[in-house]
Amino acid sequence: MEIPGRPCRKECQSGHMKPITCGALCELSNNVVEKLASKYSNVEKEVTEVMGGKVLNYRSKEIYLEGCAFGRKEGQKESIVQLVTRKYQLGDSPEKIAKDLLMSEEEVEEILGKTTGSQQ
């Protein structure tokens, strides 16, 4: 009998499987084993519940989704910085940029202070 998770790890290390998939399979496998070992009566019902979606919110999936949301948020911030900087380079005043982008003047000036300060 193979150790749970070991075939997944070999596939991940060889590049045939993404780390997120490996983590998900290992975690789900452990959940199934845990459920089967904890209750011997009505095993079929437990396996169906576990495999049917009850445990499909697993930690590695949550971490992956949190990372995606963080990346989108950071990407949006970077886009706003680029937009503010570009409009300023084209001659727009901080007041006009703030009005056009529905931002406060303080936010625009903060962005401009960071970008122009780092370019000097």
mmCIF file of N, CA and C in Angstrom:
data_model
loop_
_atom_site.group_PDB
_atom_site.id
_atom_site.type_symbol
_atom_site.label_atom_id
_atom_site.label_comp_id
_atom_site.label_asym_id
_atom_site.label_seq_id
_atom_site.Cartn_x
_atom_site.Cartn_y
_atom_site.Cartn_z
ATOM 1 N N MET A 1 0.841 -1.182 0.000
ATOM 2 C CA MET A 1 0.000 0.000 0.000
ATOM 3 C C MET A 1 0.885 1.244 0.000
ATOM 4 N N GLU A 2 0.545 2.209 -0.838
ATOM 5 C CA GLU A 2 1.330 3.431 -0.924
ATOM 6 C C GLU A 2 0.898 4.419 0.149
ATOM 7 N N ILE A 3 1.824 5.268 0.539
ATOM 8 C CA ILE A 3 1.528 6.310 1.522
ATOM 9 C C ILE A 3 0.659 7.353 0.851
ATOM 10 N N PRO A 4 -0.476 7.754 1.484
ATOM 11 C CA PRO A 4 -1.350 8.757 0.868
ATOM 12 C C PRO A 4 -0.594 10.032 0.542
ATOM 13 N N GLY A 5 -0.839 10.547 -0.663
ATOM 14 C CA GLY A 5 -0.247 11.807 -1.060
ATOM 15 C C GLY A 5 1.077 11.663 -1.790
ATOM 16 N N ARG A 6 1.759 10.521 -1.620
ATOM 17 C CA ARG A 6 3.063 10.355 -2.242
ATOM 18 C C ARG A 6 2.979 10.344 -3.768
ATOM 19 N N PRO A 7 2.035 9.631 -4.421
ATOM 20 C CA PRO A 7 1.960 9.700 -5.889
ATOM 21 C C PRO A 7 1.683 11.119 -6.376
ATOM 22 N N CYS A 8 0.868 11.851 -5.646
ATOM 23 C CA CYS A 8 0.590 13.238 -6.016
ATOM 24 C C CYS A 8 1.860 14.066 -5.972
ATOM 25 N N ARG A 9 2.623 13.888 -4.934
ATOM 26 C CA ARG A 9 3.848 14.677 -4.789
ATOM 27 C C ARG A 9 4.848 14.358 -5.898
ATOM 28 N N LYS A 10 4.929 13.074 -6.293
ATOM 29 C CA LYS A 10 5.832 12.699 -7.388
ATOM 30 C C LYS A 10 5.392 13.381 -8.682
ATOM 31 N N GLU A 11 4.083 13.376 -8.932
ATOM 32 C CA GLU A 11 3.553 14.022 -10.141
ATOM 33 C C GLU A 11 3.799 15.524 -10.114
ATOM 34 N N CYS A 12 3.673 16.117 -8.944
ATOM 35 C CA CYS A 12 3.898 17.551 -8.797
ATOM 36 C C CYS A 12 5.365 17.891 -9.041
ATOM 37 N N GLN A 13 6.256 17.116 -8.444
ATOM 38 C CA GLN A 13 7.691 17.363 -8.611
ATOM 39 C C GLN A 13 8.135 17.163 -10.049
ATOM 40 N N SER A 14 7.509 16.245 -10.759
ATOM 41 C CA SER A 14 7.893 15.996 -12.154
ATOM 42 C C SER A 14 7.307 17.038 -13.098
ATOM 43 N N GLY A 15 6.394 17.877 -12.590
ATOM 44 C CA GLY A 15 5.802 18.918 -13.421
ATOM 45 C C GLY A 15 4.526 18.488 -14.128
ATOM 46 N N HIS A 16 4.064 17.279 -13.864
ATOM 47 C CA HIS A 16 2.839 16.788 -14.500
ATOM 48 C C HIS A 16 1.576 17.277 -13.804
ATOM 49 N N MET A 17 1.734 17.803 -12.605
ATOM 50 C CA MET A 17 0.577 18.258 -11.830
ATOM 51 C C MET A 17 0.940 19.585 -11.156
ATOM 52 N N LYS A 18 -0.022 20.492 -11.114
ATOM 53 C CA LYS A 18 0.197 21.768 -10.448
ATOM 54 C C LYS A 18 0.194 21.561 -8.933
ATOM 55 N N PRO A 19 0.976 22.370 -8.207
ATOM 56 C CA PRO A 19 1.001 22.243 -6.740
ATOM 57 C C PRO A 19 -0.377 22.406 -6.100
ATOM 58 N N ILE A 20 -1.213 23.295 -6.643
ATOM 59 C CA ILE A 20 -2.550 23.487 -6.067
ATOM 60 C C ILE A 20 -3.384 22.216 -6.194
ATOM 61 N N THR A 21 -3.234 21.507 -7.319
ATOM 62 C CA THR A 21 -3.971 20.258 -7.529
ATOM 63 C C THR A 21 -3.468 19.193 -6.578
ATOM 64 N N CYS A 22 -2.161 19.122 -6.417
ATOM 65 C CA CYS A 22 -1.574 18.146 -5.494
ATOM 66 C C CYS A 22 -2.076 18.387 -4.069
ATOM 67 N N GLY A 23 -2.027 19.647 -3.642
ATOM 68 C CA GLY A 23 -2.493 19.974 -2.297
ATOM 69 C C GLY A 23 -3.961 19.631 -2.103
ATOM 70 N N ALA A 24 -4.752 19.921 -3.118
ATOM 71 C CA ALA A 24 -6.186 19.637 -3.031
ATOM 72 C C ALA A 24 -6.440 18.138 -2.929
ATOM 73 N N LEU A 25 -5.766 17.357 -3.782
ATOM 74 C CA LEU A 25 -5.962 15.902 -3.754
ATOM 75 C C LEU A 25 -5.517 15.301 -2.428
ATOM 76 N N CYS A 26 -4.383 15.766 -1.929
ATOM 77 C CA CYS A 26 -3.901 15.243 -0.637
ATOM 78 C C CYS A 26 -4.881 15.571 0.482
ATOM 79 N N GLU A 27 -5.344 16.810 0.501
ATOM 80 C CA GLU A 27 -6.257 17.227 1.562
ATOM 81 C C GLU A 27 -7.591 16.493 1.466
ATOM 82 N N LEU A 28 -8.119 16.368 0.249
ATOM 83 C CA LEU A 28 -9.389 15.665 0.079
ATOM 84 C C LEU A 28 -9.248 14.181 0.428
ATOM 85 N N SER A 29 -8.123 13.580 0.040
ATOM 86 C CA SER A 29 -7.886 12.174 0.374
ATOM 87 C C SER A 29 -7.848 11.980 1.884
ATOM 88 N N ASN A 30 -7.160 12.878 2.558
ATOM 89 C CA ASN A 30 -7.104 12.792 4.022
ATOM 90 C C ASN A 30 -8.486 12.945 4.643
ATOM 91 N N ASN A 31 -9.299 13.827 4.077
ATOM 92 C CA ASN A 31 -10.664 14.012 4.593
ATOM 93 C C ASN A 31 -11.487 12.743 4.416
ATOM 94 N N VAL A 32 -11.332 12.084 3.279
ATOM 95 C CA VAL A 32 -12.074 10.848 3.029
ATOM 96 C C VAL A 32 -11.639 9.767 4.009
ATOM 97 N N VAL A 33 -10.331 9.617 4.166
ATOM 98 C CA VAL A 33 -9.816 8.612 5.101
ATOM 99 C C VAL A 33 -10.314 8.902 6.514
ATOM 100 N N GLU A 34 -10.287 10.147 6.900
ATOM 101 C CA GLU A 34 -10.756 10.535 8.234
ATOM 102 C C GLU A 34 -12.223 10.184 8.419
ATOM 103 N N LYS A 35 -13.023 10.504 7.420
ATOM 104 C CA LYS A 35 -14.462 10.209 7.519
ATOM 105 C C LYS A 35 -14.713 8.713 7.582
ATOM 106 N N LEU A 36 -14.008 7.942 6.765
ATOM 107 C CA LEU A 36 -14.224 6.493 6.742
ATOM 108 C C LEU A 36 -13.778 5.839 8.048
ATOM 109 N N ALA A 37 -12.693 6.320 8.602
ATOM 110 C CA ALA A 37 -12.170 5.713 9.819
ATOM 111 C C ALA A 37 -13.002 6.078 11.047
ATOM 112 N N SER A 38 -13.637 7.233 11.016
ATOM 113 C CA SER A 38 -14.355 7.674 12.206
ATOM 114 C C SER A 38 -15.722 7.006 12.364
ATOM 115 N N LYS A 39 -16.321 6.609 11.280
ATOM 116 C CA LYS A 39 -17.654 6.001 11.378
ATOM 117 C C LYS A 39 -17.715 4.778 10.470
ATOM 118 N N TYR A 40 -17.819 3.615 11.054
ATOM 119 C CA TYR A 40 -17.866 2.402 10.259
ATOM 120 C C TYR A 40 -19.269 2.086 9.772
ATOM 121 N N SER A 41 -20.272 2.491 10.517
ATOM 122 C CA SER A 41 -21.625 2.218 10.062
ATOM 123 C C SER A 41 -22.014 3.225 8.989
ATOM 124 N N ASN A 42 -22.733 2.753 8.030
ATOM 125 C CA ASN A 42 -23.233 3.621 6.968
ATOM 126 C C ASN A 42 -22.099 4.243 6.134
ATOM 127 N N VAL A 43 -21.083 3.429 5.831
ATOM 128 C CA VAL A 43 -19.901 3.899 5.109
ATOM 129 C C VAL A 43 -20.281 4.485 3.753
ATOM 130 N N GLU A 44 -21.175 3.844 3.039
ATOM 131 C CA GLU A 44 -21.554 4.325 1.707
ATOM 132 C C GLU A 44 -22.100 5.746 1.760
ATOM 133 N N LYS A 45 -22.943 6.010 2.762
ATOM 134 C CA LYS A 45 -23.512 7.354 2.914
ATOM 135 C C LYS A 45 -22.416 8.380 3.173
ATOM 136 N N GLU A 46 -21.484 8.046 4.050
ATOM 137 C CA GLU A 46 -20.403 8.970 4.383
ATOM 138 C C GLU A 46 -19.521 9.256 3.158
ATOM 139 N N VAL A 47 -19.163 8.215 2.426
ATOM 140 C CA VAL A 47 -18.319 8.411 1.243
ATOM 141 C C VAL A 47 -19.040 9.283 0.226
ATOM 142 N N THR A 48 -20.315 9.043 0.033
ATOM 143 C CA THR A 48 -21.083 9.845 -0.916
ATOM 144 C C THR A 48 -21.118 11.306 -0.491
ATOM 145 N N GLU A 49 -21.326 11.558 0.788
ATOM 146 C CA GLU A 49 -21.358 12.935 1.274
ATOM 147 C C GLU A 49 -20.007 13.608 1.117
ATOM 148 N N VAL A 50 -18.939 12.898 1.470
ATOM 149 C CA VAL A 50 -17.602 13.473 1.390
ATOM 150 C C VAL A 50 -17.233 13.750 -0.063
ATOM 151 N N MET A 51 -17.462 12.809 -0.929
ATOM 152 C CA MET A 51 -17.081 12.968 -2.332
ATOM 153 C C MET A 51 -18.086 13.810 -3.111
ATOM 154 N N GLY A 52 -19.274 13.953 -2.580
ATOM 155 C CA GLY A 52 -20.321 14.672 -3.298
ATOM 156 C C GLY A 52 -20.318 16.174 -3.102
ATOM 157 N N GLY A 53 -19.445 16.702 -2.313
ATOM 158 C CA GLY A 53 -19.364 18.146 -2.231
ATOM 159 C C GLY A 53 -19.323 18.716 -0.827
ATOM 160 N N LYS A 54 -19.595 17.920 0.150
ATOM 161 C CA LYS A 54 -19.613 18.435 1.513
ATOM 162 C C LYS A 54 -18.255 18.991 1.934
ATOM 163 N N VAL A 55 -17.182 18.376 1.485
ATOM 164 C CA VAL A 55 -15.841 18.748 1.914
ATOM 165 C C VAL A 55 -15.082 19.454 0.785
ATOM 166 N N LEU A 56 -15.781 19.938 -0.211
ATOM 167 C CA LEU A 56 -15.095 20.537 -1.342
ATOM 168 C C LEU A 56 -14.573 21.938 -1.057
ATOM 169 N N ASN A 57 -14.841 22.480 0.102
ATOM 170 C CA ASN A 57 -14.163 23.695 0.540
ATOM 171 C C ASN A 57 -13.000 23.244 1.391
ATOM 172 N N TYR A 58 -11.835 23.193 0.794
ATOM 173 C CA TYR A 58 -10.649 22.737 1.490
ATOM 174 C C TYR A 58 -9.653 23.880 1.565
ATOM 175 N N ARG A 59 -8.744 23.791 2.502
ATOM 176 C CA ARG A 59 -7.860 24.911 2.814
ATOM 177 C C ARG A 59 -6.997 25.336 1.636
ATOM 178 N N SER A 60 -6.438 24.405 0.888
ATOM 179 C CA SER A 60 -5.586 24.811 -0.229
ATOM 180 C C SER A 60 -6.391 25.549 -1.295
ATOM 181 N N LYS A 61 -7.660 25.195 -1.446
ATOM 182 C CA LYS A 61 -8.512 25.924 -2.399
ATOM 183 C C LYS A 61 -8.772 27.333 -1.873
ATOM 184 N N GLU A 62 -9.031 27.451 -0.578
ATOM 185 C CA GLU A 62 -9.255 28.768 0.020
ATOM 186 C C GLU A 62 -8.024 29.656 -0.138
ATOM 187 N N ILE A 63 -6.850 29.097 0.096
ATOM 188 C CA ILE A 63 -5.607 29.856 -0.041
ATOM 189 C C ILE A 63 -5.426 30.304 -1.483
ATOM 190 N N TYR A 64 -5.697 29.404 -2.420
ATOM 191 C CA TYR A 64 -5.579 29.730 -3.840
ATOM 192 C C TYR A 64 -6.528 30.869 -4.214
ATOM 193 N N LEU A 65 -7.782 30.779 -3.777
ATOM 194 C CA LEU A 65 -8.763 31.815 -4.098
ATOM 195 C C LEU A 65 -8.412 33.147 -3.438
ATOM 196 N N GLU A 66 -7.897 33.088 -2.209
ATOM 197 C CA GLU A 66 -7.455 34.315 -1.543
ATOM 198 C C GLU A 66 -6.300 34.953 -2.313
ATOM 199 N N GLY A 67 -5.397 34.129 -2.808
ATOM 200 C CA GLY A 67 -4.271 34.634 -3.597
ATOM 201 C C GLY A 67 -4.735 35.280 -4.887
ATOM 202 N N CYS A 68 -5.712 34.659 -5.541
ATOM 203 C CA CYS A 68 -6.262 35.231 -6.781
ATOM 204 C C CYS A 68 -6.908 36.584 -6.504
ATOM 205 N N ALA A 69 -7.684 36.662 -5.437
ATOM 206 C CA ALA A 69 -8.347 37.931 -5.092
ATOM 207 C C ALA A 69 -7.313 38.998 -4.762
ATOM 208 N N PHE A 70 -6.276 38.621 -4.035
ATOM 209 C CA PHE A 70 -5.215 39.568 -3.693
ATOM 210 C C PHE A 70 -4.518 40.060 -4.961
ATOM 211 N N GLY A 71 -4.234 39.136 -5.872
ATOM 212 C CA GLY A 71 -3.582 39.505 -7.133
ATOM 213 C C GLY A 71 -4.425 40.460 -7.955
ATOM 214 N N ARG A 72 -5.737 40.201 -8.014
ATOM 215 C CA ARG A 72 -6.628 41.103 -8.749
ATOM 216 C C ARG A 72 -6.630 42.480 -8.110
ATOM 217 N N LYS A 73 -6.692 42.520 -6.788
ATOM 218 C CA LYS A 73 -6.717 43.796 -6.072
ATOM 219 C C LYS A 73 -5.420 44.565 -6.310
ATOM 220 N N GLU A 74 -4.298 43.870 -6.226
ATOM 221 C CA GLU A 74 -3.004 44.519 -6.455
ATOM 222 C C GLU A 74 -2.888 44.985 -7.906
ATOM 223 N N GLY A 75 -3.411 44.189 -8.831
ATOM 224 C CA GLY A 75 -3.396 44.579 -10.244
ATOM 225 C C GLY A 75 -4.217 45.828 -10.489
ATOM 226 N N GLN A 76 -5.357 45.932 -9.805
ATOM 227 C CA GLN A 76 -6.201 47.118 -9.943
ATOM 228 C C GLN A 76 -5.482 48.342 -9.393
ATOM 229 N N LYS A 77 -4.812 48.178 -8.253
ATOM 230 C CA LYS A 77 -4.063 49.299 -7.672
ATOM 231 C C LYS A 77 -2.987 49.762 -8.638
ATOM 232 N N GLU A 78 -2.272 48.813 -9.225
ATOM 233 C CA GLU A 78 -1.200 49.157 -10.157
ATOM 234 C C GLU A 78 -1.761 49.868 -11.385
ATOM 235 N N SER A 79 -2.920 49.429 -11.865
ATOM 236 C CA SER A 79 -3.550 50.077 -13.019
ATOM 237 C C SER A 79 -3.922 51.519 -12.703
ATOM 238 N N ILE A 80 -4.436 51.760 -11.515
ATOM 239 C CA ILE A 80 -4.814 53.116 -11.115
ATOM 240 C C ILE A 80 -3.569 53.997 -11.030
ATOM 241 N N VAL A 81 -2.502 53.457 -10.459
ATOM 242 C CA VAL A 81 -1.247 54.218 -10.363
ATOM 243 C C VAL A 81 -0.758 54.582 -11.762
ATOM 244 N N GLN A 82 -0.791 53.626 -12.674
ATOM 245 C CA GLN A 82 -0.346 53.889 -14.047
ATOM 246 C C GLN A 82 -1.234 54.929 -14.720
ATOM 247 N N LEU A 83 -2.525 54.839 -14.509
ATOM 248 C CA LEU A 83 -3.465 55.780 -15.123
ATOM 249 C C LEU A 83 -3.253 57.200 -14.587
ATOM 250 N N VAL A 84 -3.134 57.329 -13.273
ATOM 251 C CA VAL A 84 -2.900 58.640 -12.661
ATOM 252 C C VAL A 84 -1.589 59.226 -13.183
ATOM 253 N N THR A 85 -0.553 58.420 -13.188
ATOM 254 C CA THR A 85 0.759 58.881 -13.651
ATOM 255 C C THR A 85 0.713 59.321 -15.109
ATOM 256 N N ARG A 86 0.068 58.529 -15.940
ATOM 257 C CA ARG A 86 -0.012 58.855 -17.370
ATOM 258 C C ARG A 86 -0.789 60.148 -17.598
ATOM 259 N N LYS A 87 -1.910 60.304 -16.926
ATOM 260 C CA LYS A 87 -2.705 61.528 -17.081
ATOM 261 C C LYS A 87 -1.902 62.751 -16.632
ATOM 262 N N TYR A 88 -1.122 62.587 -15.567
ATOM 263 C CA TYR A 88 -0.291 63.690 -15.073
ATOM 264 C C TYR A 88 0.805 64.031 -16.088
ATOM 265 N N GLN A 89 1.406 63.000 -16.668
ATOM 266 C CA GLN A 89 2.449 63.210 -17.675
ATOM 267 C C GLN A 89 1.893 63.913 -18.921
ATOM 268 N N LEU A 90 0.620 63.691 -19.201
ATOM 269 C CA LEU A 90 -0.021 64.327 -20.359
ATOM 270 C C LEU A 90 -0.497 65.746 -20.050
ATOM 271 N N GLY A 91 -0.267 66.193 -18.823
ATOM 272 C CA GLY A 91 -0.563 67.577 -18.489
ATOM 273 C C GLY A 91 -1.794 67.816 -17.640
ATOM 274 N N ASP A 92 -2.499 66.770 -17.240
ATOM 275 C CA ASP A 92 -3.671 66.968 -16.377
ATOM 276 C C ASP A 92 -3.216 67.356 -14.966
ATOM 277 N N SER A 93 -3.980 68.229 -14.353
ATOM 278 C CA SER A 93 -3.688 68.634 -12.981
ATOM 279 C C SER A 93 -4.183 67.550 -12.025
ATOM 280 N N PRO A 94 -3.622 67.510 -10.818
ATOM 281 C CA PRO A 94 -4.117 66.547 -9.824
ATOM 282 C C PRO A 94 -5.619 66.710 -9.560
ATOM 283 N N GLU A 95 -6.107 67.954 -9.585
ATOM 284 C CA GLU A 95 -7.543 68.192 -9.365
ATOM 285 C C GLU A 95 -8.371 67.539 -10.472
ATOM 286 N N LYS A 96 -7.937 67.708 -11.733
ATOM 287 C CA LYS A 96 -8.671 67.138 -12.868
ATOM 288 C C LYS A 96 -8.605 65.608 -12.837
ATOM 289 N N ILE A 97 -7.442 65.080 -12.507
ATOM 290 C CA ILE A 97 -7.292 63.624 -12.425
ATOM 291 C C ILE A 97 -8.233 63.069 -11.360
ATOM 292 N N ALA A 98 -8.264 63.708 -10.205
ATOM 293 C CA ALA A 98 -9.134 63.264 -9.112
ATOM 294 C C ALA A 98 -10.591 63.276 -9.556
ATOM 295 N N LYS A 99 -10.993 64.337 -10.240
ATOM 296 C CA LYS A 99 -12.379 64.451 -10.700
ATOM 297 C C LYS A 99 -12.685 63.378 -11.743
ATOM 298 N N ASP A 100 -11.784 63.196 -12.707
ATOM 299 C CA ASP A 100 -11.997 62.216 -13.773
ATOM 300 C C ASP A 100 -12.070 60.784 -13.255
ATOM 301 N N LEU A 101 -11.264 60.485 -12.254
ATOM 302 C CA LEU A 101 -11.167 59.105 -11.759
ATOM 303 C C LEU A 101 -11.963 58.853 -10.481
ATOM 304 N N LEU A 102 -12.763 59.841 -10.100
ATOM 305 C CA LEU A 102 -13.595 59.726 -8.894
ATOM 306 C C LEU A 102 -12.761 59.393 -7.665
ATOM 307 N N MET A 103 -11.661 60.131 -7.529
ATOM 308 C CA MET A 103 -10.761 59.952 -6.396
ATOM 309 C C MET A 103 -10.668 61.277 -5.647
ATOM 310 N N SER A 104 -10.101 61.224 -4.463
ATOM 311 C CA SER A 104 -9.835 62.474 -3.759
ATOM 312 C C SER A 104 -8.510 63.034 -4.266
ATOM 313 N N GLU A 105 -8.353 64.327 -4.129
ATOM 314 C CA GLU A 105 -7.096 64.961 -4.534
ATOM 315 C C GLU A 105 -5.935 64.420 -3.711
ATOM 316 N N GLU A 106 -6.206 64.112 -2.451
ATOM 317 C CA GLU A 106 -5.161 63.573 -1.577
ATOM 318 C C GLU A 106 -4.659 62.229 -2.106
ATOM 319 N N GLU A 107 -5.587 61.373 -2.574
ATOM 320 C CA GLU A 107 -5.186 60.079 -3.122
ATOM 321 C C GLU A 107 -4.306 60.266 -4.358
ATOM 322 N N VAL A 108 -4.716 61.178 -5.235
ATOM 323 C CA VAL A 108 -3.952 61.448 -6.455
ATOM 324 C C VAL A 108 -2.574 61.988 -6.093
ATOM 325 N N GLU A 109 -2.533 62.945 -5.181
ATOM 326 C CA GLU A 109 -1.253 63.533 -4.787
ATOM 327 C C GLU A 109 -0.344 62.505 -4.113
ATOM 328 N N GLU A 110 -0.936 61.594 -3.355
ATOM 329 C CA GLU A 110 -0.145 60.534 -2.723
ATOM 330 C C GLU A 110 0.486 59.641 -3.795
ATOM 331 N N ILE A 111 -0.315 59.257 -4.788
ATOM 332 C CA ILE A 111 0.202 58.429 -5.881
ATOM 333 C C ILE A 111 1.296 59.178 -6.635
ATOM 334 N N LEU A 112 1.038 60.434 -6.958
ATOM 335 C CA LEU A 112 2.020 61.220 -7.699
ATOM 336 C C LEU A 112 3.299 61.425 -6.882
ATOM 337 N N GLY A 113 3.151 61.606 -5.586
ATOM 338 C CA GLY A 113 4.317 61.770 -4.724
ATOM 339 C C GLY A 113 5.164 60.519 -4.700
ATOM 340 N N LYS A 114 4.515 59.363 -4.687
ATOM 341 C CA LYS A 114 5.241 58.080 -4.671
ATOM 342 C C LYS A 114 5.921 57.834 -6.011
ATOM 343 N N THR A 115 5.195 58.090 -7.118
ATOM 344 C CA THR A 115 5.756 57.767 -8.430
ATOM 345 C C THR A 115 6.799 58.782 -8.867
ATOM 346 N N THR A 116 6.539 60.069 -8.646
ATOM 347 C CA THR A 116 7.536 61.051 -9.065
ATOM 348 C C THR A 116 8.737 61.034 -8.148
ATOM 349 N N GLY A 117 8.518 60.708 -6.891
ATOM 350 C CA GLY A 117 9.626 60.602 -5.947
ATOM 351 C C GLY A 117 10.526 59.429 -6.274
ATOM 352 N N SER A 118 9.940 58.323 -6.751
ATOM 353 C CA SER A 118 10.740 57.145 -7.060
ATOM 354 C C SER A 118 11.433 57.259 -8.414
ATOM 355 N N GLN A 119 10.991 58.185 -9.262
ATOM 356 C CA GLN A 119 11.578 58.333 -10.587
ATOM 357 C C GLN A 119 12.758 59.292 -10.562
ATOM 358 N N GLN A 120 12.933 60.057 -9.501
ATOM 359 C CA GLN A 120 14.018 61.030 -9.420
ATOM 360 C C GLN A 120 15.317 60.386 -9.026
#
